[in-house]
Amino acid sequence: MRMRLSAYSFDGAASPFSRLVLALAAAASSGGIVAYAGSKFDNTAEQTQVAQKKKMVVLGTGWAGTAFLKNLDYSLYDVKVISPRNYFTFTPLLPSVTCGTVEPRSIVEPIRKIIGKNKLLFNWFFILLSQKGEEIDYWEADCYKINTVGKKVLCRSKIGTNLDGTGEFVVDYDYLVIAVGAQVNTFNTPGVMEHCHFLKEIEDARRIRRSVIDCFEKASLPYLDEEERKKNLHFVIVGGGPTGVEFAAELHDFVAEDLTKLYPAIQDLVKISVIQSGEHILTMFDQRIAEFAEAKFQRDGIDVRTGYRVVKISDNSITMKCKSTGETSEPYGMAVWSAGVGTRPVIVDVMKQIGQENRRVLTTDEWLRVCGCDGIYAIGDCATISQRKVMEDISAIFKFADKDNSGTLTVKEIQDIFEDLCIRYPQLELYLKSKHMSDIADLIRDAKGGDVEKGSMQLDIDELKIALAHVDSQVKSLPATAQVAAQQGQYLAQCFNSMRDCEEHPTGPLRLRDSGRHRFRPFQYKHFGQFAPLGGEQAAAELPGDWISIGHGSQWLWYSVYAR
């Protein structure tokens, strides 16, 4: 028997506790919970509260967007999530999916589960108490244009149409968080889009897996000669970065351990080639790792070609150019392109609107706000941080530190603001570490010749410029990695969670040109290291502190990091 109960507090509003009573009573009477369409009670106070919330739109469900959503207190905002992909993909394990080492379902998680939708039945109690389950929506669609002036995003759904048959809709925002990532960069090479596989999505990994098997099946047909069989079994990976190297290693292990048993007659015809335009593969790693990887691939029979640039790809051959040998062409059976990332069209359009058309990706400040926009933030691979330079603010720094307006600075005056300077300009602390200096007094002493007593040191603005002249050499762009994107998403969510509190009690560094402090500390990336699986149960690890680990032990470290 289904019971219908009325659960209202004395003022006529449905309290969280009464909702819980309703859910428990319904469960006791019928063996389950019945969710009625009228469960969103006619509560004027709640509707007013929602109307007062700022509208927040989040574009993207990759590393940056998902980390943001996991850490955001969405009871504070009216949140809408828009992405063409209704799940999060654990991309570091995508190469393992291509060869069956890992199943696709093991590296994806539904985005609705992440944001609190479609929870298990017993989690309904917590939703009823917290009321968070009602306050965030996900829509599967592409954002194809952003109106930065009118604060609107224009979207298009491929899975359904509206009354005009287009599937298009418009969403207003007060805050926009852009986390759409990047797309494949073909460098306008002819034939790449038509004839190459990519490895950015779970569907890409599935297609590659099918294509590998198809190549072996084609090579097994009775009417092919040996040259045709070799062509079908030539697997080319363009790009010697982490993705290309890991896929080459996975493919080699897959062939050596599995496919040779299924196709013994053609096992000796298989060839795997890695084409890299630079002088080494894994250029973002320590040189010792790059050299070890190249030596291991040579032992495994993987052909590594450095200094080659792909200029054209047809349906059966790939054309390369090398400075020493000129242009050459080779037949191939399957090609995977992992030679870099490019900017999505919607981001290119935004950059044109705000005067950033000459840049590679969106430029943000240290707080991840898009420069030249109101209420727009960008995180992950679609953006880069423009770190403020010390030398750009050297006059303001000197004036701020010179409290007595004497025209010179003492060591104490500089040390009084040193902590805030390191927060605002992280390159200052990095520079001191690179010079093995303990504090800024050592830097000043070095600039003045090294024979001056600490207590008597004073310097004018020209001497300060000399002391800090090379500090900005430590400013470097952050890499487009999952680690960076996840940290940015978490940081930005924490900023939004504490926005009201930080209006009254700011936690950021001192303002040099105005009174008070910045609301938040600027984003600062913390590097936890990077791995490169090299096949054969071996991997290379580069960890903080210039610690390098290569071999079987590193592979187990790799497994432990991604154990779930």
Coordinates of C-alpha atoms in Angstrom, one line a residue:
M1 CA 0.0 0.0 0.0
R2 CA 1.4 3.4 -1.0
M3 CA 1.0 6.1 1.7
R4 CA 0.9 9.7 0.9
L5 CA 1.9 11.9 3.8
S6 CA 2.1 15.6 4.5
A7 CA 5.3 16.8 6.0
Y8 CA 5.5 20.4 6.8
S9 CA 7.0 22.5 9.6
F10 CA 4.8 24.8 11.6
D11 CA 5.3 27.7 9.3
G12 CA 4.0 25.8 6.4
A13 CA 7.5 25.1 4.9
A14 CA 8.9 21.6 4.4
S15 CA 11.8 21.2 6.8
P16 CA 14.8 18.9 6.0
F17 CA 13.9 16.7 9.0
S18 CA 10.2 16.4 7.9
R19 CA 11.4 15.3 4.5
L20 CA 13.5 12.6 6.1
V21 CA 10.4 11.4 8.1
L22 CA 8.4 11.3 4.9
A23 CA 11.1 9.2 3.2
L24 CA 11.4 6.8 6.1
A25 CA 7.6 6.4 6.4
A26 CA 7.2 5.7 2.7
A27 CA 10.0 3.2 2.9
A28 CA 8.5 1.4 5.9
S29 CA 5.0 1.2 4.3
S30 CA 5.9 0.0 0.8
G31 CA 9.4 -1.3 1.0
G32 CA 10.8 1.6 -0.9
I33 CA 10.9 5.3 -1.4
V34 CA 8.5 6.9 -3.8
A35 CA 9.7 10.2 -5.3
Y36 CA 6.7 12.4 -6.3
A37 CA 6.8 15.1 -8.9
G38 CA 5.5 17.4 -6.1
S39 CA 8.6 16.7 -3.9
K40 CA 9.9 20.1 -4.7
F41 CA 7.6 21.8 -2.2
D42 CA 5.8 25.0 -2.9
N43 CA 8.2 26.9 -0.7
T44 CA 8.4 30.6 -1.5
A45 CA 11.3 31.2 0.9
E46 CA 13.4 28.5 -0.8
Q47 CA 12.6 29.8 -4.3
T48 CA 13.6 33.3 -3.2
Q49 CA 16.9 31.9 -1.9
V50 CA 17.7 30.1 -5.1
A51 CA 16.8 33.2 -7.1
Q52 CA 19.3 35.2 -5.1
K53 CA 22.1 32.8 -5.8
K54 CA 24.6 33.7 -8.5
K55 CA 24.3 31.7 -11.7
M56 CA 27.4 29.6 -12.4
V57 CA 28.0 27.7 -15.6
V58 CA 30.8 25.1 -15.8
L59 CA 31.9 24.0 -19.3
G60 CA 33.7 20.7 -19.4
T61 CA 34.0 17.5 -17.4
G62 CA 37.7 16.7 -17.8
W63 CA 40.3 16.9 -15.1
A64 CA 39.9 20.6 -14.3
G65 CA 36.1 20.7 -14.5
T66 CA 35.6 17.5 -12.5
A67 CA 38.1 18.6 -9.8
F68 CA 36.2 21.9 -9.6
L69 CA 32.8 20.2 -9.2
K70 CA 34.1 17.7 -6.6
N71 CA 35.3 20.5 -4.4
L72 CA 32.6 23.2 -5.0
D73 CA 30.0 23.9 -2.3
Y74 CA 27.1 24.1 -4.8
S75 CA 24.6 25.1 -2.1
L76 CA 26.1 28.6 -2.5
Y77 CA 25.5 28.9 -6.3
D78 CA 23.0 28.0 -9.0
V79 CA 25.2 25.6 -10.9
K80 CA 24.8 24.3 -14.5
V81 CA 27.3 21.9 -16.0
I82 CA 27.5 21.6 -19.8
S83 CA 29.6 19.1 -21.6
P84 CA 29.3 16.8 -24.6
R85 CA 30.7 14.0 -22.5
N86 CA 28.6 12.8 -19.6
Y87 CA 31.4 11.1 -17.8
F88 CA 34.9 11.7 -16.5
T89 CA 37.8 9.8 -18.1
F90 CA 41.0 8.9 -16.2
T91 CA 43.2 9.8 -19.2
P92 CA 46.6 8.5 -17.9
L93 CA 45.3 4.9 -18.4
L94 CA 43.9 5.5 -21.9
P95 CA 47.0 3.9 -23.6
S96 CA 46.3 0.8 -21.5
V97 CA 42.8 0.6 -22.8
T98 CA 44.0 0.4 -26.4
C99 CA 45.5 -3.0 -25.9
G100 CA 43.1 -4.5 -23.3
T101 CA 45.4 -4.1 -20.3
V102 CA 42.6 -2.0 -18.7
E103 CA 38.9 -2.2 -19.6
P104 CA 37.2 1.1 -20.6
R105 CA 34.6 1.0 -17.8
S106 CA 37.4 0.9 -15.3
I107 CA 38.6 4.5 -16.1
V108 CA 35.3 6.3 -16.5
E109 CA 32.9 7.7 -13.9
P110 CA 29.5 9.2 -14.7
I111 CA 29.5 12.9 -14.2
R112 CA 26.0 12.8 -12.7
K113 CA 27.3 10.5 -10.0
I114 CA 30.1 13.0 -9.3
I115 CA 27.8 16.0 -9.0
G116 CA 25.4 14.1 -6.8
K117 CA 22.7 13.1 -9.2
N118 CA 21.3 9.5 -9.5
K119 CA 22.7 8.5 -6.1
L120 CA 22.1 5.1 -4.6
L121 CA 18.7 4.8 -2.9
F122 CA 20.1 5.0 0.7
N123 CA 21.9 8.3 -0.2
W124 CA 18.6 9.9 -0.7
F125 CA 18.5 10.5 3.1
F126 CA 21.5 12.7 2.9
I127 CA 20.2 14.6 -0.1
L128 CA 17.0 15.3 1.8
L129 CA 18.9 16.6 4.7
S130 CA 21.5 18.7 2.8
Q131 CA 19.2 19.7 -0.1
K132 CA 22.2 19.8 -2.3
G133 CA 20.8 17.2 -4.7
E134 CA 18.4 19.7 -6.1
E135 CA 20.8 22.5 -6.9
I136 CA 23.0 21.4 -9.8
D137 CA 22.1 20.4 -13.3
Y138 CA 24.0 18.6 -16.1
W139 CA 23.2 19.0 -19.8
E140 CA 24.9 17.0 -22.5
A141 CA 25.7 19.5 -25.2
D142 CA 28.5 21.4 -26.9
C143 CA 29.1 25.1 -26.1
Y144 CA 29.8 26.6 -29.6
K145 CA 29.9 30.3 -28.6
I146 CA 30.4 32.5 -25.5
N147 CA 29.0 36.0 -25.4
T148 CA 31.4 37.6 -23.0
V149 CA 29.6 41.0 -23.0
G150 CA 26.0 39.7 -22.6
K151 CA 27.2 36.9 -20.2
K152 CA 25.5 34.1 -22.2
V153 CA 26.7 30.7 -23.5
L154 CA 25.2 29.3 -26.7
C155 CA 24.9 25.5 -26.7
R156 CA 23.9 22.8 -29.1
S157 CA 22.9 19.2 -28.2
K158 CA 23.5 16.3 -30.6
I159 CA 21.2 13.9 -28.8
G160 CA 17.9 15.8 -29.0
T161 CA 16.2 18.7 -30.7
N162 CA 14.0 21.5 -29.5
L163 CA 10.9 23.0 -31.2
D164 CA 12.9 24.6 -34.0
G165 CA 14.7 21.3 -34.7
T166 CA 18.2 22.6 -33.9
G167 CA 18.9 21.4 -30.4
E168 CA 20.3 24.8 -29.5
F169 CA 19.7 26.7 -26.3
V170 CA 21.1 29.7 -24.4
V171 CA 22.2 29.8 -20.7
D172 CA 22.9 33.0 -18.7
Y173 CA 25.7 33.2 -16.2
D174 CA 27.1 35.4 -13.5
Y175 CA 30.2 33.2 -13.3
L176 CA 31.6 31.1 -16.1
V177 CA 34.2 28.4 -15.5
I178 CA 35.7 27.3 -18.8
A179 CA 37.3 23.9 -18.6
V180 CA 36.9 22.5 -22.1
G181 CA 40.4 21.3 -22.5
A182 CA 42.2 21.2 -25.8
Q183 CA 41.8 19.3 -29.1
V184 CA 44.3 17.5 -31.3
N185 CA 46.9 19.8 -33.0
T186 CA 47.6 18.5 -36.5
F187 CA 49.8 21.6 -37.4
N188 CA 47.8 21.7 -40.7
T189 CA 49.6 18.5 -41.9
P190 CA 47.7 17.1 -44.9
G191 CA 46.0 13.8 -44.3
V192 CA 46.2 13.7 -40.5
M193 CA 42.5 14.1 -39.8
E194 CA 41.5 11.7 -42.5
H195 CA 43.9 8.8 -41.9
C196 CA 45.2 9.0 -38.3
H197 CA 43.9 7.8 -35.0
F198 CA 44.1 10.0 -31.9
L199 CA 44.2 9.2 -28.2
K200 CA 42.3 11.7 -26.2
E201 CA 38.9 10.1 -25.5
I202 CA 37.7 6.6 -24.5
E203 CA 36.2 6.2 -28.0
D204 CA 39.6 6.8 -29.5
A205 CA 41.1 3.9 -27.5
R206 CA 38.3 1.6 -28.5
R207 CA 38.9 2.5 -32.2
I208 CA 42.6 1.9 -31.9
R209 CA 42.0 -1.5 -30.4
R210 CA 39.7 -2.6 -33.2
S211 CA 42.1 -1.2 -35.8
V212 CA 45.1 -3.2 -34.4
I213 CA 43.2 -6.4 -34.7
D214 CA 42.0 -5.5 -38.2
C215 CA 45.6 -5.0 -39.3
F216 CA 46.5 -8.5 -38.1
E217 CA 43.5 -10.0 -39.8
K218 CA 44.3 -8.2 -43.0
A219 CA 47.8 -9.4 -42.9
S220 CA 46.6 -13.0 -42.5
L221 CA 44.6 -13.0 -45.7
P222 CA 45.9 -15.7 -48.1
Y223 CA 46.2 -13.6 -51.3
L224 CA 48.6 -10.9 -49.9
D225 CA 52.3 -11.0 -50.6
E226 CA 54.9 -10.4 -47.9
E227 CA 55.3 -6.7 -48.7
E228 CA 51.6 -6.1 -48.3
R229 CA 51.6 -8.1 -45.0
K230 CA 54.5 -5.9 -43.7
K231 CA 52.7 -2.8 -44.7
N232 CA 49.6 -3.8 -42.7
L233 CA 51.7 -4.7 -39.7
H234 CA 53.6 -1.4 -39.6
F235 CA 52.3 0.7 -36.7
V236 CA 53.4 4.3 -36.7
I237 CA 53.2 6.6 -33.7
V238 CA 53.7 10.3 -34.5
G239 CA 54.9 12.1 -31.4
G240 CA 57.4 11.1 -28.7
G241 CA 55.7 12.6 -25.7
P242 CA 54.3 10.6 -22.8
T243 CA 51.2 9.5 -24.6
G244 CA 53.0 8.3 -27.7
V245 CA 55.7 6.5 -25.8
E246 CA 53.3 4.8 -23.5
F247 CA 51.1 3.6 -26.4
A248 CA 54.2 2.3 -28.2
A249 CA 55.2 0.4 -25.1
E250 CA 51.7 -1.0 -24.6
L251 CA 51.4 -2.0 -28.2
H252 CA 54.8 -3.8 -28.1
D253 CA 53.7 -5.8 -25.0
F254 CA 50.4 -6.6 -26.5
V255 CA 52.0 -8.0 -29.7
A256 CA 54.7 -9.9 -27.8
E257 CA 52.6 -11.4 -25.2
D258 CA 49.2 -12.0 -26.9
L259 CA 49.0 -11.5 -30.6
T260 CA 52.1 -13.6 -31.5
K261 CA 50.3 -16.5 -30.0
L262 CA 47.2 -15.8 -32.1
Y263 CA 49.0 -15.0 -35.3
P264 CA 52.3 -17.0 -35.2
A265 CA 52.8 -17.1 -39.0
I266 CA 53.2 -13.3 -39.2
Q267 CA 54.7 -12.3 -35.9
D268 CA 58.1 -11.6 -37.4
L269 CA 56.6 -9.0 -39.8
V270 CA 55.4 -6.6 -37.1
K271 CA 57.1 -3.2 -36.9
I272 CA 56.5 -0.4 -34.5
S273 CA 57.9 3.1 -35.3
V274 CA 57.9 6.3 -33.1
I275 CA 58.5 9.5 -35.1
Q276 CA 59.7 12.5 -33.1
S277 CA 60.6 15.9 -34.5
G278 CA 62.9 16.7 -31.6
E279 CA 66.3 15.2 -30.9
H280 CA 65.0 13.0 -28.1
I281 CA 61.7 11.4 -27.0
L282 CA 60.2 12.4 -23.6
T283 CA 61.8 15.8 -23.8
M284 CA 59.8 17.1 -20.8
F285 CA 61.5 14.5 -18.6
D286 CA 65.1 14.4 -17.3
Q287 CA 67.6 13.5 -20.0
R288 CA 68.6 10.3 -18.1
I289 CA 65.0 9.1 -18.5
A290 CA 64.9 10.0 -22.2
E291 CA 68.1 8.1 -22.9
F292 CA 67.0 5.1 -20.9
A293 CA 63.7 5.0 -22.8
E294 CA 65.4 5.2 -26.2
A295 CA 67.8 2.4 -25.3
K296 CA 65.0 0.2 -24.0
F297 CA 63.0 0.7 -27.2
Q298 CA 66.0 -0.2 -29.3
R299 CA 66.4 -3.4 -27.3
D300 CA 62.7 -4.1 -27.8
G301 CA 62.9 -3.6 -31.5
I302 CA 60.9 -0.4 -31.6
D303 CA 62.2 2.0 -34.3
V304 CA 62.7 5.4 -32.8
R305 CA 63.2 8.2 -35.4
T306 CA 64.2 11.5 -33.9
G307 CA 64.7 14.6 -35.9
Y308 CA 61.9 13.7 -38.4
R309 CA 58.9 15.8 -39.1
V310 CA 55.8 14.4 -40.8
V311 CA 54.8 16.5 -43.8
K312 CA 52.0 14.4 -45.3
I313 CA 49.9 11.3 -44.7
S314 CA 48.0 9.4 -47.3
D315 CA 45.8 6.3 -46.9
N316 CA 48.8 4.0 -47.3
S317 CA 52.0 6.0 -46.8
I318 CA 53.5 8.5 -44.5
T319 CA 55.9 11.2 -45.7
M320 CA 58.7 12.5 -43.4
K321 CA 61.4 15.1 -43.7
C322 CA 64.8 15.0 -42.0
K323 CA 67.5 17.7 -42.2
S324 CA 70.2 15.2 -42.9
T325 CA 68.4 12.7 -45.3
G326 CA 65.7 14.9 -46.8
E327 CA 62.2 13.6 -47.6
T328 CA 61.2 10.0 -47.4
S329 CA 58.0 8.0 -47.6
E330 CA 57.1 4.7 -45.9
P331 CA 54.0 2.5 -46.1
Y332 CA 52.0 1.8 -42.9
G333 CA 49.0 -0.1 -41.7
M334 CA 47.9 2.1 -38.8
A335 CA 49.0 5.6 -37.6
V336 CA 48.4 7.2 -34.2
W337 CA 48.9 11.0 -34.0
S338 CA 50.0 12.3 -30.5
A339 CA 52.1 15.3 -31.6
G340 CA 50.5 18.0 -29.5
V341 CA 47.4 19.8 -28.5
G342 CA 45.5 22.7 -30.1
T343 CA 42.9 25.3 -29.2
R344 CA 39.2 24.5 -29.6
P345 CA 37.2 26.8 -31.9
V346 CA 35.0 28.2 -29.1
I347 CA 38.2 29.3 -27.3
V348 CA 39.6 30.9 -30.4
D349 CA 36.4 32.9 -30.8
V350 CA 36.6 34.1 -27.1
M351 CA 40.2 35.2 -27.6
K352 CA 39.1 37.2 -30.7
Q353 CA 36.4 38.9 -28.6
I354 CA 38.8 40.0 -25.8
G355 CA 41.9 40.9 -27.8
Q356 CA 43.9 37.7 -27.2
E357 CA 43.8 36.4 -30.8
N358 CA 47.6 36.3 -31.1
R359 CA 47.9 33.8 -28.2
R360 CA 47.9 30.0 -28.2
V361 CA 45.3 29.6 -25.4
L362 CA 43.3 31.8 -23.1
T363 CA 45.4 34.0 -20.8
T364 CA 44.5 34.3 -17.1
D365 CA 45.9 36.1 -14.1
E366 CA 47.3 34.3 -11.1
W367 CA 43.8 33.9 -9.7
L368 CA 42.7 32.1 -12.9
R369 CA 40.5 35.0 -14.0
V370 CA 40.5 35.4 -17.8
C371 CA 42.2 38.7 -18.6
G372 CA 39.9 41.3 -20.1
C373 CA 36.7 39.6 -18.9
D374 CA 34.2 40.0 -16.1
G375 CA 33.2 36.8 -14.2
I376 CA 35.0 34.4 -16.5
Y377 CA 37.6 31.9 -15.2
A378 CA 39.6 29.4 -17.3
I379 CA 41.3 26.2 -16.0
G380 CA 43.1 23.3 -17.5
D381 CA 44.6 22.8 -21.0
C382 CA 42.5 25.7 -22.5
A383 CA 44.3 28.3 -20.5
T384 CA 47.7 29.5 -19.3
I385 CA 48.6 31.8 -16.4
S386 CA 50.3 35.1 -17.1
Q387 CA 52.6 35.4 -14.0
R388 CA 53.2 39.0 -13.0
K389 CA 56.9 39.9 -13.3
V390 CA 58.8 41.4 -10.4
M391 CA 60.6 43.9 -12.7
E392 CA 57.2 45.2 -13.9
D393 CA 56.3 46.2 -10.3
I394 CA 59.8 47.1 -9.1
S395 CA 58.9 50.8 -8.5
A396 CA 55.7 49.9 -6.6
I397 CA 57.6 47.3 -4.5
F398 CA 60.3 49.9 -3.6
K399 CA 57.7 52.6 -2.7
F400 CA 55.6 50.2 -0.7
A401 CA 58.6 48.9 1.3
D402 CA 60.1 52.4 1.9
K403 CA 57.8 53.2 4.9
D404 CA 59.8 56.2 6.1
N405 CA 60.2 57.7 2.5
S406 CA 63.9 57.9 2.9
G407 CA 64.7 56.9 -0.6
T408 CA 66.6 53.8 0.5
L409 CA 65.6 50.4 1.9
T410 CA 67.1 48.6 4.8
V411 CA 67.2 44.8 5.0
K412 CA 64.5 44.9 7.7
E413 CA 62.1 46.9 5.5
I414 CA 62.5 44.4 2.7
Q415 CA 62.2 41.4 5.1
D416 CA 58.9 42.9 6.4
I417 CA 57.3 42.3 3.0
F418 CA 59.3 39.4 1.9
E419 CA 56.7 36.7 2.7
D420 CA 54.0 38.7 0.7
L421 CA 56.4 39.2 -2.2
C422 CA 57.0 35.4 -2.3
I423 CA 53.3 34.7 -2.4
R424 CA 52.7 37.3 -5.1
Y425 CA 55.8 36.5 -7.1
P426 CA 56.6 32.8 -6.5
Q427 CA 59.6 33.1 -8.9
L428 CA 61.4 35.0 -6.2
E429 CA 61.5 32.0 -3.9
L430 CA 62.4 29.7 -6.7
Y431 CA 65.3 32.0 -7.7
L432 CA 66.7 32.0 -4.2
K433 CA 66.6 28.2 -4.1
S434 CA 68.3 28.0 -7.4
K435 CA 71.1 30.2 -6.0
H436 CA 71.2 28.3 -2.7
M437 CA 70.4 31.4 -0.8
S438 CA 68.5 31.3 2.5
D439 CA 66.8 34.7 2.4
I440 CA 66.6 37.9 0.4
A441 CA 69.5 39.4 2.5
D442 CA 71.9 37.0 0.8
L443 CA 70.6 38.2 -2.6
I444 CA 71.1 41.8 -1.6
R445 CA 74.6 41.2 -0.2
D446 CA 75.5 39.4 -3.4
A447 CA 74.3 42.3 -5.5
K448 CA 76.4 44.8 -3.4
G449 CA 79.6 42.8 -3.7
G450 CA 79.3 40.4 -0.8
D451 CA 81.5 42.3 1.8
V452 CA 78.7 44.3 3.4
E453 CA 77.5 43.6 6.9
K454 CA 73.8 42.6 7.1
G455 CA 72.8 45.3 9.6
S456 CA 74.3 48.1 7.7
M457 CA 73.0 47.2 4.2
Q458 CA 70.9 49.8 2.5
L459 CA 70.0 50.1 -1.2
D460 CA 68.3 52.6 -3.5
I461 CA 65.9 51.6 -6.3
D462 CA 68.7 51.1 -8.8
E463 CA 70.5 48.7 -6.5
L464 CA 67.2 46.9 -5.9
K465 CA 66.7 46.5 -9.6
I466 CA 70.2 45.0 -9.9
A467 CA 69.5 42.6 -7.0
L468 CA 66.2 41.4 -8.5
A469 CA 67.2 41.7 -12.2
H470 CA 67.3 37.9 -12.9
V471 CA 64.4 36.8 -10.6
D472 CA 61.9 36.6 -13.5
S473 CA 64.0 34.0 -15.3
Q474 CA 62.3 31.5 -13.1
V475 CA 58.9 32.2 -14.6
K476 CA 57.8 29.2 -16.7
S477 CA 54.5 28.2 -18.3
L478 CA 52.8 25.3 -16.6
P479 CA 52.6 22.1 -18.7
A480 CA 49.2 20.9 -20.1
T481 CA 48.9 17.9 -17.7
A482 CA 46.2 16.3 -15.7
Q483 CA 48.1 17.2 -12.5
V484 CA 48.0 20.9 -13.2
A485 CA 44.3 20.9 -14.3
A486 CA 43.2 19.0 -11.2
Q487 CA 45.0 21.4 -8.9
Q488 CA 43.6 24.4 -10.6
G489 CA 40.0 23.0 -10.4
Q490 CA 40.4 22.3 -6.7
Y491 CA 42.0 25.8 -6.0
L492 CA 39.2 27.7 -7.9
A493 CA 36.5 25.7 -6.1
Q494 CA 38.0 26.7 -2.7
C495 CA 38.1 30.3 -3.8
F496 CA 34.4 30.3 -4.7
N497 CA 33.5 28.4 -1.4
S498 CA 35.2 31.1 0.7
M499 CA 34.4 34.1 -1.5
R500 CA 32.0 35.7 1.0
D501 CA 34.3 35.2 4.0
C502 CA 37.3 36.5 2.1
E503 CA 35.4 39.7 1.2
E504 CA 35.6 40.6 4.9
H505 CA 38.7 38.7 5.9
P506 CA 41.0 38.5 2.8
T507 CA 43.8 35.9 2.9
G508 CA 45.9 37.0 -0.1
P509 CA 49.1 39.0 -0.2
L510 CA 49.3 42.7 0.5
R511 CA 48.3 45.0 -2.4
L512 CA 51.2 47.2 -3.5
R513 CA 49.2 50.0 -5.1
D514 CA 46.1 50.0 -2.9
S515 CA 45.4 49.4 0.8
G516 CA 44.6 46.0 2.2
R517 CA 45.1 42.5 0.8
H518 CA 44.0 40.5 -2.2
R519 CA 41.0 38.3 -1.4
F520 CA 42.8 35.0 -2.0
R521 CA 46.3 33.7 -2.3
P522 CA 47.2 33.3 -6.0
F523 CA 47.3 29.8 -7.5
Q524 CA 50.5 28.0 -7.0
Y525 CA 51.2 24.7 -8.7
K526 CA 52.9 22.0 -6.6
H527 CA 54.6 19.3 -8.7
F528 CA 54.3 15.8 -7.3
G529 CA 56.4 14.1 -10.1
Q530 CA 55.6 12.3 -13.3
F531 CA 55.7 8.8 -14.7
A532 CA 56.5 7.2 -18.0
P533 CA 55.5 3.5 -18.4
L534 CA 58.0 1.9 -20.8
G535 CA 56.6 -1.6 -21.2
G536 CA 58.0 -4.9 -20.0
E537 CA 56.9 -4.1 -16.4
Q538 CA 59.3 -1.2 -16.4
A539 CA 58.7 2.5 -15.9
A540 CA 60.6 5.8 -15.3
A541 CA 59.7 8.2 -12.5
E542 CA 60.8 11.7 -12.0
L543 CA 59.9 13.0 -8.5
P544 CA 60.5 16.3 -6.6
G545 CA 64.0 16.8 -5.3
D546 CA 65.7 15.6 -8.6
W547 CA 64.9 12.0 -7.7
I548 CA 65.0 9.6 -10.6
S549 CA 63.8 6.0 -10.6
I550 CA 64.0 3.7 -13.6
G551 CA 63.1 0.0 -13.9
H552 CA 60.8 -2.6 -12.4
G553 CA 60.5 -0.8 -9.0
S554 CA 59.1 2.3 -10.7
Q555 CA 56.5 0.2 -12.5
W556 CA 55.1 -0.9 -9.1
L557 CA 55.2 2.7 -7.9
W558 CA 53.2 3.5 -11.0
Y559 CA 50.7 0.8 -10.2
S560 CA 50.4 2.0 -6.6
V561 CA 49.7 5.6 -7.6
Y562 CA 46.8 4.6 -9.8
A563 CA 45.4 1.8 -7.6
R564 CA 41.7 2.7 -6.9

